[in-house]
JSON list of C-alpha atoms in Angstrom, two decimals:
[
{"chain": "A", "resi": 1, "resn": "UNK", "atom": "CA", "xyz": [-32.15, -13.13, 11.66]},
{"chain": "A", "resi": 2, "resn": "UNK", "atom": "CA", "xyz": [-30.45, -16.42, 10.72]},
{"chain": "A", "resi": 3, "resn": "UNK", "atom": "CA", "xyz": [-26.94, -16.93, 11.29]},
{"chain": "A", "resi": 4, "resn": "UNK", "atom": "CA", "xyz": [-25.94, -17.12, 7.21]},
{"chain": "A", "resi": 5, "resn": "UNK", "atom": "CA", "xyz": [-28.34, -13.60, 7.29]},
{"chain": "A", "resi": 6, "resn": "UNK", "atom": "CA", "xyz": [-25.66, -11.87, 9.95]},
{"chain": "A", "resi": 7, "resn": "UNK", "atom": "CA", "xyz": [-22.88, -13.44, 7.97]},
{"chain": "A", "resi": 8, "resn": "UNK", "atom": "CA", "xyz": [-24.50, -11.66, 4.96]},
{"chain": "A", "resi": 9, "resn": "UNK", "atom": "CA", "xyz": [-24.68, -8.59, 6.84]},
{"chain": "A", "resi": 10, "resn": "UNK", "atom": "CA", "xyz": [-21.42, -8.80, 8.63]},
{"chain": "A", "resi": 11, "resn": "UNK", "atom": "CA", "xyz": [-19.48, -9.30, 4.92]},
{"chain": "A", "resi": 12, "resn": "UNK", "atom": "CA", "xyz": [-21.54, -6.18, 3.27]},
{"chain": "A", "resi": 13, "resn": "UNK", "atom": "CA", "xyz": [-21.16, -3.83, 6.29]},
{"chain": "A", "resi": 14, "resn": "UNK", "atom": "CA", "xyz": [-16.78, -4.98, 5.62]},
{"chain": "A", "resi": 15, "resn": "UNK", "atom": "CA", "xyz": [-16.97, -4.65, 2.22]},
{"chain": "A", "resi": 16, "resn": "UNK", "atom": "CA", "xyz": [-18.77, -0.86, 3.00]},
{"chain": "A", "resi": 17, "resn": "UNK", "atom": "CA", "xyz": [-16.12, 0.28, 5.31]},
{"chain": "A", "resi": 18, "resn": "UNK", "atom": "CA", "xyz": [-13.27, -0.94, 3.02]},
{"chain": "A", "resi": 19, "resn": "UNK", "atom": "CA", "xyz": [-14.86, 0.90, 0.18]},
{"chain": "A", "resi": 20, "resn": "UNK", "atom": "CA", "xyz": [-15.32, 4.34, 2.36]},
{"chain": "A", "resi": 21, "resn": "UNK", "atom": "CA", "xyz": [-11.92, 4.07, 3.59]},
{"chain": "A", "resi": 22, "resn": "UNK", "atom": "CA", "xyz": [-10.50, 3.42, -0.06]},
{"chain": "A", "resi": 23, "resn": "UNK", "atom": "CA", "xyz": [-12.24, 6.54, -0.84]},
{"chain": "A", "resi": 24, "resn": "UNK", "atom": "CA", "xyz": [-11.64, 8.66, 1.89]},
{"chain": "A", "resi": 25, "resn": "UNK", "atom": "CA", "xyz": [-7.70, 7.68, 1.43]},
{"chain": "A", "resi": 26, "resn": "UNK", "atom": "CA", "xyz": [-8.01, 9.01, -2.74]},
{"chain": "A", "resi": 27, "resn": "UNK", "atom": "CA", "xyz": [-9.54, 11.97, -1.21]},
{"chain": "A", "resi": 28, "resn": "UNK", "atom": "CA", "xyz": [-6.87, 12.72, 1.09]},
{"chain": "A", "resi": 29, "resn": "UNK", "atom": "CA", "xyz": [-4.17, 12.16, -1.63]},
{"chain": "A", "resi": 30, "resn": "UNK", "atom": "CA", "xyz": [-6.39, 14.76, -4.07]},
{"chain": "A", "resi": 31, "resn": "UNK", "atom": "CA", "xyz": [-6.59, 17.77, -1.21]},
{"chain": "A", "resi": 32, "resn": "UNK", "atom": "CA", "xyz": [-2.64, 17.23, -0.99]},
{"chain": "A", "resi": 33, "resn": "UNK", "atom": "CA", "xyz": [-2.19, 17.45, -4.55]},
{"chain": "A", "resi": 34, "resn": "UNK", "atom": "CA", "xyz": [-5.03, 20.40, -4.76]},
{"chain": "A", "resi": 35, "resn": "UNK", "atom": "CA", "xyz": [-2.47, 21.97, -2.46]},
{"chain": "A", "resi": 36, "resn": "UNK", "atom": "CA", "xyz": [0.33, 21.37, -4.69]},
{"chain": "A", "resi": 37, "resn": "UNK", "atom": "CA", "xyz": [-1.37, 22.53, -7.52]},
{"chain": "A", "resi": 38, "resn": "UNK", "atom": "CA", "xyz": [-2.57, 25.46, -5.91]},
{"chain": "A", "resi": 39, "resn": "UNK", "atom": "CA", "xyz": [1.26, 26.16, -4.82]},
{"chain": "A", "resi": 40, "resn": "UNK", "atom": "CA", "xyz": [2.29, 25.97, -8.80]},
{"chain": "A", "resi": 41, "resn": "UNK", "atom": "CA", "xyz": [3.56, 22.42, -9.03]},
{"chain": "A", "resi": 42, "resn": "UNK", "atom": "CA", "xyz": [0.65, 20.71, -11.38]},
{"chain": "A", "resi": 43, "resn": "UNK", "atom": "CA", "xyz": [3.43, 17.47, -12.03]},
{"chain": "A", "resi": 44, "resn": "UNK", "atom": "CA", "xyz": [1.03, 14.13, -11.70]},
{"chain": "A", "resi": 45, "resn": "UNK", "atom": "CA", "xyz": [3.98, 12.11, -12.14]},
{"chain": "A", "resi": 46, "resn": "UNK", "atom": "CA", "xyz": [6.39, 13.96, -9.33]},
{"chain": "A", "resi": 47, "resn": "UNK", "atom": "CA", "xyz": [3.31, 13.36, -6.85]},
{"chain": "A", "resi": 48, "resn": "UNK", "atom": "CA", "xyz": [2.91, 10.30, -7.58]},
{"chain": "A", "resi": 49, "resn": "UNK", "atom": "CA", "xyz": [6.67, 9.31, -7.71]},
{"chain": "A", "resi": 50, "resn": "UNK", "atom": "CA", "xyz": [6.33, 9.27, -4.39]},
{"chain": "A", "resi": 51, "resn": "UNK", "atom": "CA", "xyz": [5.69, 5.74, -2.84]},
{"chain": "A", "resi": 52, "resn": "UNK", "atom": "CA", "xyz": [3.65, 6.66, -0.16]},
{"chain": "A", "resi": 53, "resn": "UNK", "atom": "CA", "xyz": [1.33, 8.11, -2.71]},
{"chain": "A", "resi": 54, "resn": "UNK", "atom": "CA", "xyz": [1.53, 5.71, -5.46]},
{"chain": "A", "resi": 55, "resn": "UNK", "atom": "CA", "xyz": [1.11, 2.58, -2.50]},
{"chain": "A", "resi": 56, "resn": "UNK", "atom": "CA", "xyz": [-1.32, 4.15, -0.71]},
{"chain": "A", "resi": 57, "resn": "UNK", "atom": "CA", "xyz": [-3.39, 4.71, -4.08]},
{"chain": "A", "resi": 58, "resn": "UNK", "atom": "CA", "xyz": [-3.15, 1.16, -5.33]},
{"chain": "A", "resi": 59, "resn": "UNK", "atom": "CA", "xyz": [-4.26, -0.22, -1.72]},
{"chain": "A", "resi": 60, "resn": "UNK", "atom": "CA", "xyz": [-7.40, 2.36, -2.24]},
{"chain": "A", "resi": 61, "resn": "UNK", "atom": "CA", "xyz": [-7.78, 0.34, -5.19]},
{"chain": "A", "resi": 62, "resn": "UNK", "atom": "CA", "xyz": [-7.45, -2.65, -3.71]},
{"chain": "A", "resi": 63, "resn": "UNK", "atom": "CA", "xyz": [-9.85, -1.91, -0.92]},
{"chain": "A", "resi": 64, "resn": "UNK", "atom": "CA", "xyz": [-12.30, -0.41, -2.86]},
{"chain": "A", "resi": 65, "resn": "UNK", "atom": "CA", "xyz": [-12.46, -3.28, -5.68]},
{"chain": "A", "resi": 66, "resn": "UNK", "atom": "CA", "xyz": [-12.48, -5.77, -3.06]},
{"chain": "A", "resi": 67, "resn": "UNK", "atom": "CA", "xyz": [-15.48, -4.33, -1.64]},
{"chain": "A", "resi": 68, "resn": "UNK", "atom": "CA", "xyz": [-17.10, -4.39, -4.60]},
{"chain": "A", "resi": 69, "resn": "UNK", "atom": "CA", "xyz": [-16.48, -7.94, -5.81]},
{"chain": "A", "resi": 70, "resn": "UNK", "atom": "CA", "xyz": [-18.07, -8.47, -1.87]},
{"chain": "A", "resi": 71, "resn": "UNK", "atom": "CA", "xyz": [-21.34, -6.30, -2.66]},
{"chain": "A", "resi": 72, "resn": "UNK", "atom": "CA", "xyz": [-22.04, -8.03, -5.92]},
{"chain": "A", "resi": 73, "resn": "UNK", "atom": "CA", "xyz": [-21.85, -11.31, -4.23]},
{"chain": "A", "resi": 74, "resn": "UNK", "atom": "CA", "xyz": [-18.75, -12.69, -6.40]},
{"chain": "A", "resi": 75, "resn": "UNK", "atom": "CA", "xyz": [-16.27, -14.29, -5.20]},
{"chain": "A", "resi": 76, "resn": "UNK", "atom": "CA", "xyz": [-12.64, -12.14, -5.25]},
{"chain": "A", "resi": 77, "resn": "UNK", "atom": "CA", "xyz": [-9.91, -13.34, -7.29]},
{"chain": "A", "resi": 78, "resn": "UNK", "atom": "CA", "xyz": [-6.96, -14.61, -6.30]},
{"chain": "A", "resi": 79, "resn": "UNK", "atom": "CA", "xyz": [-4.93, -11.98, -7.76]},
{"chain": "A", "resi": 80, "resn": "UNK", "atom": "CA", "xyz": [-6.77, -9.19, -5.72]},
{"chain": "A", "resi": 81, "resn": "UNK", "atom": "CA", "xyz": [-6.23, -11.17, -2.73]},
{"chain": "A", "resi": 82, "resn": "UNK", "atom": "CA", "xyz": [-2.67, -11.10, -3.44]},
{"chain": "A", "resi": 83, "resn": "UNK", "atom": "CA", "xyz": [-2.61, -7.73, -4.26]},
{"chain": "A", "resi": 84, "resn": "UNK", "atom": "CA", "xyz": [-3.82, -6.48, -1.09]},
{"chain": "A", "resi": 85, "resn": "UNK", "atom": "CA", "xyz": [-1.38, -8.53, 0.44]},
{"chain": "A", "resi": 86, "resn": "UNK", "atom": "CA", "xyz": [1.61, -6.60, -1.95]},
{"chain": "A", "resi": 87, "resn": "UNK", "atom": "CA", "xyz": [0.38, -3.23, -0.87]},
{"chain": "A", "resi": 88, "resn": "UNK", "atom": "CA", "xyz": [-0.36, -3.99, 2.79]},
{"chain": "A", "resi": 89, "resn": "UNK", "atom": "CA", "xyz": [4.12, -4.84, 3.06]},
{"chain": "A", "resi": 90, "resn": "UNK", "atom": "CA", "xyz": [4.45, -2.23, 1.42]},
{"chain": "A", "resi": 91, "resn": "UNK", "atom": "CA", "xyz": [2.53, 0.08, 3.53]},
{"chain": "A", "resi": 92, "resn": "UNK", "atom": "CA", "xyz": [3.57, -1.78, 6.48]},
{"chain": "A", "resi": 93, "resn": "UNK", "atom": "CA", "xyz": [7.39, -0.58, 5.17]},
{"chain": "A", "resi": 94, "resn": "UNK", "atom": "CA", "xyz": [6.13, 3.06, 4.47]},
{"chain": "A", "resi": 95, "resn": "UNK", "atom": "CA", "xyz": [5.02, 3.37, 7.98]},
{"chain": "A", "resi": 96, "resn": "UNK", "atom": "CA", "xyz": [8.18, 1.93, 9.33]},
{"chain": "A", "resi": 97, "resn": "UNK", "atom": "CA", "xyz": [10.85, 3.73, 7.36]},
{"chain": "A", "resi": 98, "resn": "UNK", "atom": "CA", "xyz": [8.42, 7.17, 8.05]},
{"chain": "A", "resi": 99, "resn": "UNK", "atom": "CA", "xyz": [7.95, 7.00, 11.59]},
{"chain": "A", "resi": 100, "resn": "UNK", "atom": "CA", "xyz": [11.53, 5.61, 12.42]},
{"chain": "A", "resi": 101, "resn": "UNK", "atom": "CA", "xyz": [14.01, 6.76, 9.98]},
{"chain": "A", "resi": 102, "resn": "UNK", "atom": "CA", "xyz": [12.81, 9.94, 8.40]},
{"chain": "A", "resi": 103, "resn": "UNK", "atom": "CA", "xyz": [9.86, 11.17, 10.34]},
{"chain": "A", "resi": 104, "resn": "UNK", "atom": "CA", "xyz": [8.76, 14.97, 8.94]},
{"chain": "A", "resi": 105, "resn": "UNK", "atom": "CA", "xyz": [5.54, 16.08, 7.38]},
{"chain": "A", "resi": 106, "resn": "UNK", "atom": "CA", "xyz": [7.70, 17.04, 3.93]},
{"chain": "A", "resi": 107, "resn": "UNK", "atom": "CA", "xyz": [5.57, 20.01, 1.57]},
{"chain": "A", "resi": 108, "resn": "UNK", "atom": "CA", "xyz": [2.02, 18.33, 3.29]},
{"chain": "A", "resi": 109, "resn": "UNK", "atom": "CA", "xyz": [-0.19, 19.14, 6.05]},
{"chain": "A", "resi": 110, "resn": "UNK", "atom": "CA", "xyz": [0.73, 17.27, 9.16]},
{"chain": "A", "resi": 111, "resn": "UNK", "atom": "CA", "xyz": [-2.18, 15.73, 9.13]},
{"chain": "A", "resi": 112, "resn": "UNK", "atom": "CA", "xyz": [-2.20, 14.25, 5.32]},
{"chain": "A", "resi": 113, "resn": "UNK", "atom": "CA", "xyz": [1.18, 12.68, 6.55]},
{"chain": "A", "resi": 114, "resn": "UNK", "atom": "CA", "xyz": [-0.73, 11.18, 9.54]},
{"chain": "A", "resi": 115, "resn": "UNK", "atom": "CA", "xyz": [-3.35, 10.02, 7.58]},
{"chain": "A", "resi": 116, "resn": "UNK", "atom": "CA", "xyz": [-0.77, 8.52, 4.96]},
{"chain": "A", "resi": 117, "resn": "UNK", "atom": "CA", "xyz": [1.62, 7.38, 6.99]},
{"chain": "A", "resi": 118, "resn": "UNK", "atom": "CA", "xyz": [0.06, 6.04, 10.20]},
{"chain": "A", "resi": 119, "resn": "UNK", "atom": "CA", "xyz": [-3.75, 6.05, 10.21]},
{"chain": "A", "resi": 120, "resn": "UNK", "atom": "CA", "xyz": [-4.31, 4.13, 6.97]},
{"chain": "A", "resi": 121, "resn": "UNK", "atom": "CA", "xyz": [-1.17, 1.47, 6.89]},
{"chain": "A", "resi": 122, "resn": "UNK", "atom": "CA", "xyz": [-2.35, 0.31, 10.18]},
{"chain": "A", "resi": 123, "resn": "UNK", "atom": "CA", "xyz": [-6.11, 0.10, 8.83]},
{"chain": "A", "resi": 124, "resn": "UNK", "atom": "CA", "xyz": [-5.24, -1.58, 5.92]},
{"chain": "A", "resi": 125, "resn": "UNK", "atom": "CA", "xyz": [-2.73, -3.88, 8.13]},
{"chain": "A", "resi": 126, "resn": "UNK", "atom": "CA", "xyz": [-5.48, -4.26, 10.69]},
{"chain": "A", "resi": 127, "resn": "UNK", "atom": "CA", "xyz": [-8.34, -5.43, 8.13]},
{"chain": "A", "resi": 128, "resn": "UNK", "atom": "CA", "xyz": [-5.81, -8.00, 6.42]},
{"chain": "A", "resi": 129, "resn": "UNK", "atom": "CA", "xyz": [-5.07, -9.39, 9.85]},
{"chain": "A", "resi": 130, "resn": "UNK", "atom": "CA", "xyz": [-8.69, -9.87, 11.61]},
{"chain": "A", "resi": 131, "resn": "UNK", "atom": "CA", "xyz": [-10.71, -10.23, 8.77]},
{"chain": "A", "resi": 132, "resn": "UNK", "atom": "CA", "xyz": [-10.96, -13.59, 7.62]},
{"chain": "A", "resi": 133, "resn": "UNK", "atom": "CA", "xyz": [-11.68, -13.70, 4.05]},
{"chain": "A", "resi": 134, "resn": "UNK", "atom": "CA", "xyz": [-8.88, -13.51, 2.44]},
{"chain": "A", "resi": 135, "resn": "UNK", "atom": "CA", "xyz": [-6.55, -17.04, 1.25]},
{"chain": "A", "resi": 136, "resn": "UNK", "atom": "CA", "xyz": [-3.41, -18.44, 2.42]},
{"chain": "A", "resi": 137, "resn": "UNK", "atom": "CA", "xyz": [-0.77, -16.73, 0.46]},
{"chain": "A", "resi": 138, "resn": "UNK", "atom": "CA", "xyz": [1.71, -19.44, -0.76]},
{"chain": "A", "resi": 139, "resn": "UNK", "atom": "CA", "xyz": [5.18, -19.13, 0.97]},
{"chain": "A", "resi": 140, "resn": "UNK", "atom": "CA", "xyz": [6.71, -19.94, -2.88]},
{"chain": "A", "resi": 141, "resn": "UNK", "atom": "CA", "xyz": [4.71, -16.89, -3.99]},
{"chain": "A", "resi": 142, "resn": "UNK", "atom": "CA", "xyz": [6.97, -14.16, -1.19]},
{"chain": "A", "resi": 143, "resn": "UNK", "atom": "CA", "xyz": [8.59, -12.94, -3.73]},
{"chain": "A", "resi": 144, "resn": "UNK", "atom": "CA", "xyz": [5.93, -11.09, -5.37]},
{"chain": "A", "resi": 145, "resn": "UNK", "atom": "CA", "xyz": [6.22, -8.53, -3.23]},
{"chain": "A", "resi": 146, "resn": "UNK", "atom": "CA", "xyz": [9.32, -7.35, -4.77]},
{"chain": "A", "resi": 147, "resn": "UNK", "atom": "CA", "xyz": [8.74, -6.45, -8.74]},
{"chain": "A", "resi": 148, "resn": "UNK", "atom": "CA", "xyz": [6.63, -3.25, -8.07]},
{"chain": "A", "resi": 149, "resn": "UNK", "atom": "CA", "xyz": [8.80, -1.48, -5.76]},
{"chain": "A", "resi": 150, "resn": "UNK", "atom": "CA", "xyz": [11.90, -2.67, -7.82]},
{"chain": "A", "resi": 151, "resn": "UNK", "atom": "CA", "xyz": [10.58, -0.96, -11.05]},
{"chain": "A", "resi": 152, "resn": "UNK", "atom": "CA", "xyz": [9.58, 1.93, -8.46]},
{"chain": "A", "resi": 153, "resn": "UNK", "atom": "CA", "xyz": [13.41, 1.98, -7.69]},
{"chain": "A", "resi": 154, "resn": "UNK", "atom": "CA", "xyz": [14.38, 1.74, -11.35]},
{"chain": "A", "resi": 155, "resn": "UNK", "atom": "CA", "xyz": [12.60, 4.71, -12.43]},
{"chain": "A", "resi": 156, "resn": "UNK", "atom": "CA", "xyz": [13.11, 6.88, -9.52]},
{"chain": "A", "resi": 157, "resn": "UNK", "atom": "CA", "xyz": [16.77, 6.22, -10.23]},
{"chain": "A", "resi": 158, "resn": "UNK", "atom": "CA", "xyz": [16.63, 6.47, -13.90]},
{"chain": "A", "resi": 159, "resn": "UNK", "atom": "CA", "xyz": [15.02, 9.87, -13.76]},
{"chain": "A", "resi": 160, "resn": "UNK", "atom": "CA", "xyz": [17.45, 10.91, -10.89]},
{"chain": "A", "resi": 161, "resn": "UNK", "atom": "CA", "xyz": [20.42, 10.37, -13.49]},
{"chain": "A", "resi": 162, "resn": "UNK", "atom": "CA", "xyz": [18.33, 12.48, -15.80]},
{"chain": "A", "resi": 163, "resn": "UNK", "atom": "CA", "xyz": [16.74, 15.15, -14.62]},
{"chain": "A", "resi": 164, "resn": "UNK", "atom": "CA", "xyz": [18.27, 14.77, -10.35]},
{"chain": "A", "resi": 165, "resn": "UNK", "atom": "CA", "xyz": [14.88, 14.52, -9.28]},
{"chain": "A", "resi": 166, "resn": "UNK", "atom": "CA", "xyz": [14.25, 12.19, -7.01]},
{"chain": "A", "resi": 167, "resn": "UNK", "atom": "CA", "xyz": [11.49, 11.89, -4.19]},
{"chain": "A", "resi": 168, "resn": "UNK", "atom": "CA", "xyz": [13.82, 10.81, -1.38]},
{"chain": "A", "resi": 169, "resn": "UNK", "atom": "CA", "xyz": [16.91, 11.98, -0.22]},
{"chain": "A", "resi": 170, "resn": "UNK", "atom": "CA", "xyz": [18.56, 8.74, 0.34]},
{"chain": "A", "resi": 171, "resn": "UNK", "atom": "CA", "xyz": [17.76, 8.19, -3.41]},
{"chain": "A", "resi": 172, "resn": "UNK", "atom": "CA", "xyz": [20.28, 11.45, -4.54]},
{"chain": "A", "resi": 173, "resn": "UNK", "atom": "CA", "xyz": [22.84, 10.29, -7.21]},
{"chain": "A", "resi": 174, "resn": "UNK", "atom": "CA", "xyz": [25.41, 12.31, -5.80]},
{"chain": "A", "resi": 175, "resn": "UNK", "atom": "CA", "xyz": [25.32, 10.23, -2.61]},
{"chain": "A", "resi": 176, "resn": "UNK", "atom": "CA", "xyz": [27.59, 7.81, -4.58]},
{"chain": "A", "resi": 177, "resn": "UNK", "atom": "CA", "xyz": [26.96, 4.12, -5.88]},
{"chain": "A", "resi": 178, "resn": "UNK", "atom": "CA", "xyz": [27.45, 2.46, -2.44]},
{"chain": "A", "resi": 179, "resn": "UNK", "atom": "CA", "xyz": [24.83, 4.30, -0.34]},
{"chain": "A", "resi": 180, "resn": "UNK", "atom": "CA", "xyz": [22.27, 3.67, -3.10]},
{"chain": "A", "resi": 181, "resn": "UNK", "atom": "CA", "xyz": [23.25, -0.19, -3.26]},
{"chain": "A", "resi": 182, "resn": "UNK", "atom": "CA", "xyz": [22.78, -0.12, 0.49]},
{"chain": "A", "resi": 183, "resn": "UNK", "atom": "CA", "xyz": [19.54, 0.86, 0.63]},
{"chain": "A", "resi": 184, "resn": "UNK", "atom": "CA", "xyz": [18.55, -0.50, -2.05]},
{"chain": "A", "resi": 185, "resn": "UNK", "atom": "CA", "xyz": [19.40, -3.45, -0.29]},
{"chain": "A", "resi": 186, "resn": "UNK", "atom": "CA", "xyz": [17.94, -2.52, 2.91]},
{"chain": "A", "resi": 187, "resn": "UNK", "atom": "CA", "xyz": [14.37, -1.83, 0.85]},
{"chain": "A", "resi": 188, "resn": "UNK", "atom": "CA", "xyz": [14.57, -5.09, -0.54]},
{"chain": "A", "resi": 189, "resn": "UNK", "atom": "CA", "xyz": [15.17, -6.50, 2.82]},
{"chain": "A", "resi": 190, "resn": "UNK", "atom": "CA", "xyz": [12.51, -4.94, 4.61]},
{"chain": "A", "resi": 191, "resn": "UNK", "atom": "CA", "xyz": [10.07, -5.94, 1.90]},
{"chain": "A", "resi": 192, "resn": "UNK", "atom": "CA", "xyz": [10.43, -9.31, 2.32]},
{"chain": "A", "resi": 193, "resn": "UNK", "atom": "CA", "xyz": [9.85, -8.86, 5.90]},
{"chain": "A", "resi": 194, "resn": "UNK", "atom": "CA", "xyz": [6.87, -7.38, 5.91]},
{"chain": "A", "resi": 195, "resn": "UNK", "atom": "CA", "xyz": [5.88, -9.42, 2.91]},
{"chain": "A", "resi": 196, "resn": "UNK", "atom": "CA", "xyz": [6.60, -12.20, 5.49]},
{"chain": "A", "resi": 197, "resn": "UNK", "atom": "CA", "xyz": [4.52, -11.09, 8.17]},
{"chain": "A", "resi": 198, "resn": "UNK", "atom": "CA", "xyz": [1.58, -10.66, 6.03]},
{"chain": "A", "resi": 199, "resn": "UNK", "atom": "CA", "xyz": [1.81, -13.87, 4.11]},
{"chain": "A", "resi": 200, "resn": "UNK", "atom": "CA", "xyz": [1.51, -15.79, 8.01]},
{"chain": "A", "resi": 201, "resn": "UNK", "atom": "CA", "xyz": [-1.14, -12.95, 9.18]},
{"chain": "A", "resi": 202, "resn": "UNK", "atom": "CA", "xyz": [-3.20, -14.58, 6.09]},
{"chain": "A", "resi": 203, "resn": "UNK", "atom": "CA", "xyz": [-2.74, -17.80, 7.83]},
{"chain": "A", "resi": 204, "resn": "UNK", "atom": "CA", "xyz": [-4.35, -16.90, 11.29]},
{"chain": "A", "resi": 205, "resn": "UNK", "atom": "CA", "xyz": [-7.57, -18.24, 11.87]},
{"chain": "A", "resi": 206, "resn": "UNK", "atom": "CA", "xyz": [-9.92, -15.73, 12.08]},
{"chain": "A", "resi": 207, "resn": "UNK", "atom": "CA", "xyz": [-14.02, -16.00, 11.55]},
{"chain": "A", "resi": 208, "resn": "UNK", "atom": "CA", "xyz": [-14.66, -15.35, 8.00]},
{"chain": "A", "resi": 209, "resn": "UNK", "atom": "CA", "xyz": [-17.17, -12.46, 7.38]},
{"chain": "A", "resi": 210, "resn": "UNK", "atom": "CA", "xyz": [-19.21, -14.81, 5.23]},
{"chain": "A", "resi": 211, "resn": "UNK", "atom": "CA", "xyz": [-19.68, -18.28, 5.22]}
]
């Protein structure tokens, strides 16, 4: 086998694995909302108010389109690169904020939480770090990170001043205006850390998986 033949081989067998795990994390998120279902509450949009869900979904996406672009021999946009990047922070922050500040398997199996909140942020972390193939993410660019959990944060909150529903605790109008601008403030913050340590993980050098 020549050496561009095990790069070949070395890029499919990636873009295979990212691809199963994409799939195997939309399977996870279907059995959990099978079980809500099954308990009575059908709501799509509660489930996926949640941003463990909703991130976790769009980094399947990610992963799985990635892999695909990979299989068919095209090269992946720049966008998707940068996507991956957006959804690895904010897994990165869903792990943190899970495991440290509010740890508890919620209305899921503890294992679904596992799966959600440890085993696949620190694949998808894990993959972005050691796998070469994906660009330098410009330093001006940092602040992408921010729109899509912002409008997350907007809605949440507009529907909490509605309706009172809200996925998170901390997130409870009745908490007041000044605990909601704090962590607000503290998601925002966090955000643009993790955005930060992916945006120089995609600067390591690393052997690309094809050359």
């Amino acid at each position: 086998m020549t050496q561009r033949s095990a790069l070949l081989t070395a890029a499919s067998t990636i873009a295979l694995v990212r691809m199963v795990e994409g799939a195997l994390c939309i399977a996870v998120l279907a059995y959990a909302y099978g079980l809500r279902v099954a308990a009575g509450d059908s709501n799509l949009f509660d489930y996926f108010g949640y941003f463990t869900n909703q991130t976790s979904l769009l980094a399947s996406v990610a992963l799985i389109t990635t892999g695909m672009f990979a299989i068919l021999g095209r090269h992946v946009p720049g966008w998707l690169s940068t996507l991956r990047g957006i959804t690895t922070a904010c897994l990165l922050v869903v792990a943190v904020v899970y495991n440290v500040l509010v740890p508890g398997a919620g209305s899921a199996p503890p294992w679904v939480s596992v799966v959600l909140h440890v085993v696949f942020p620190i694949a998808v972390t894990l993959d972005w770090a050691l796998v070469g193939d994906r660009p330098p993410l410009s330093w001006r660019r940092l602040w992408v990170v921010l729109p899509y959990p912002l409008i997350w944060v907007g809605v949440v909150l507009a529907r909490g001043a509605i309706d009172g529903w809200v996925p998170y605790g901390f997130l409870l109008p009745e908490r007041g205006l000044l605990s909601l601008f704090a962590h607000v403030v503290g998601l925002v913050g966090a955000l643009l850390a993790a955005g930060a340590l992916v945006w120089a993980a995609s600067r390591l050098h690393v052997p690309r998986s094809i050359a």
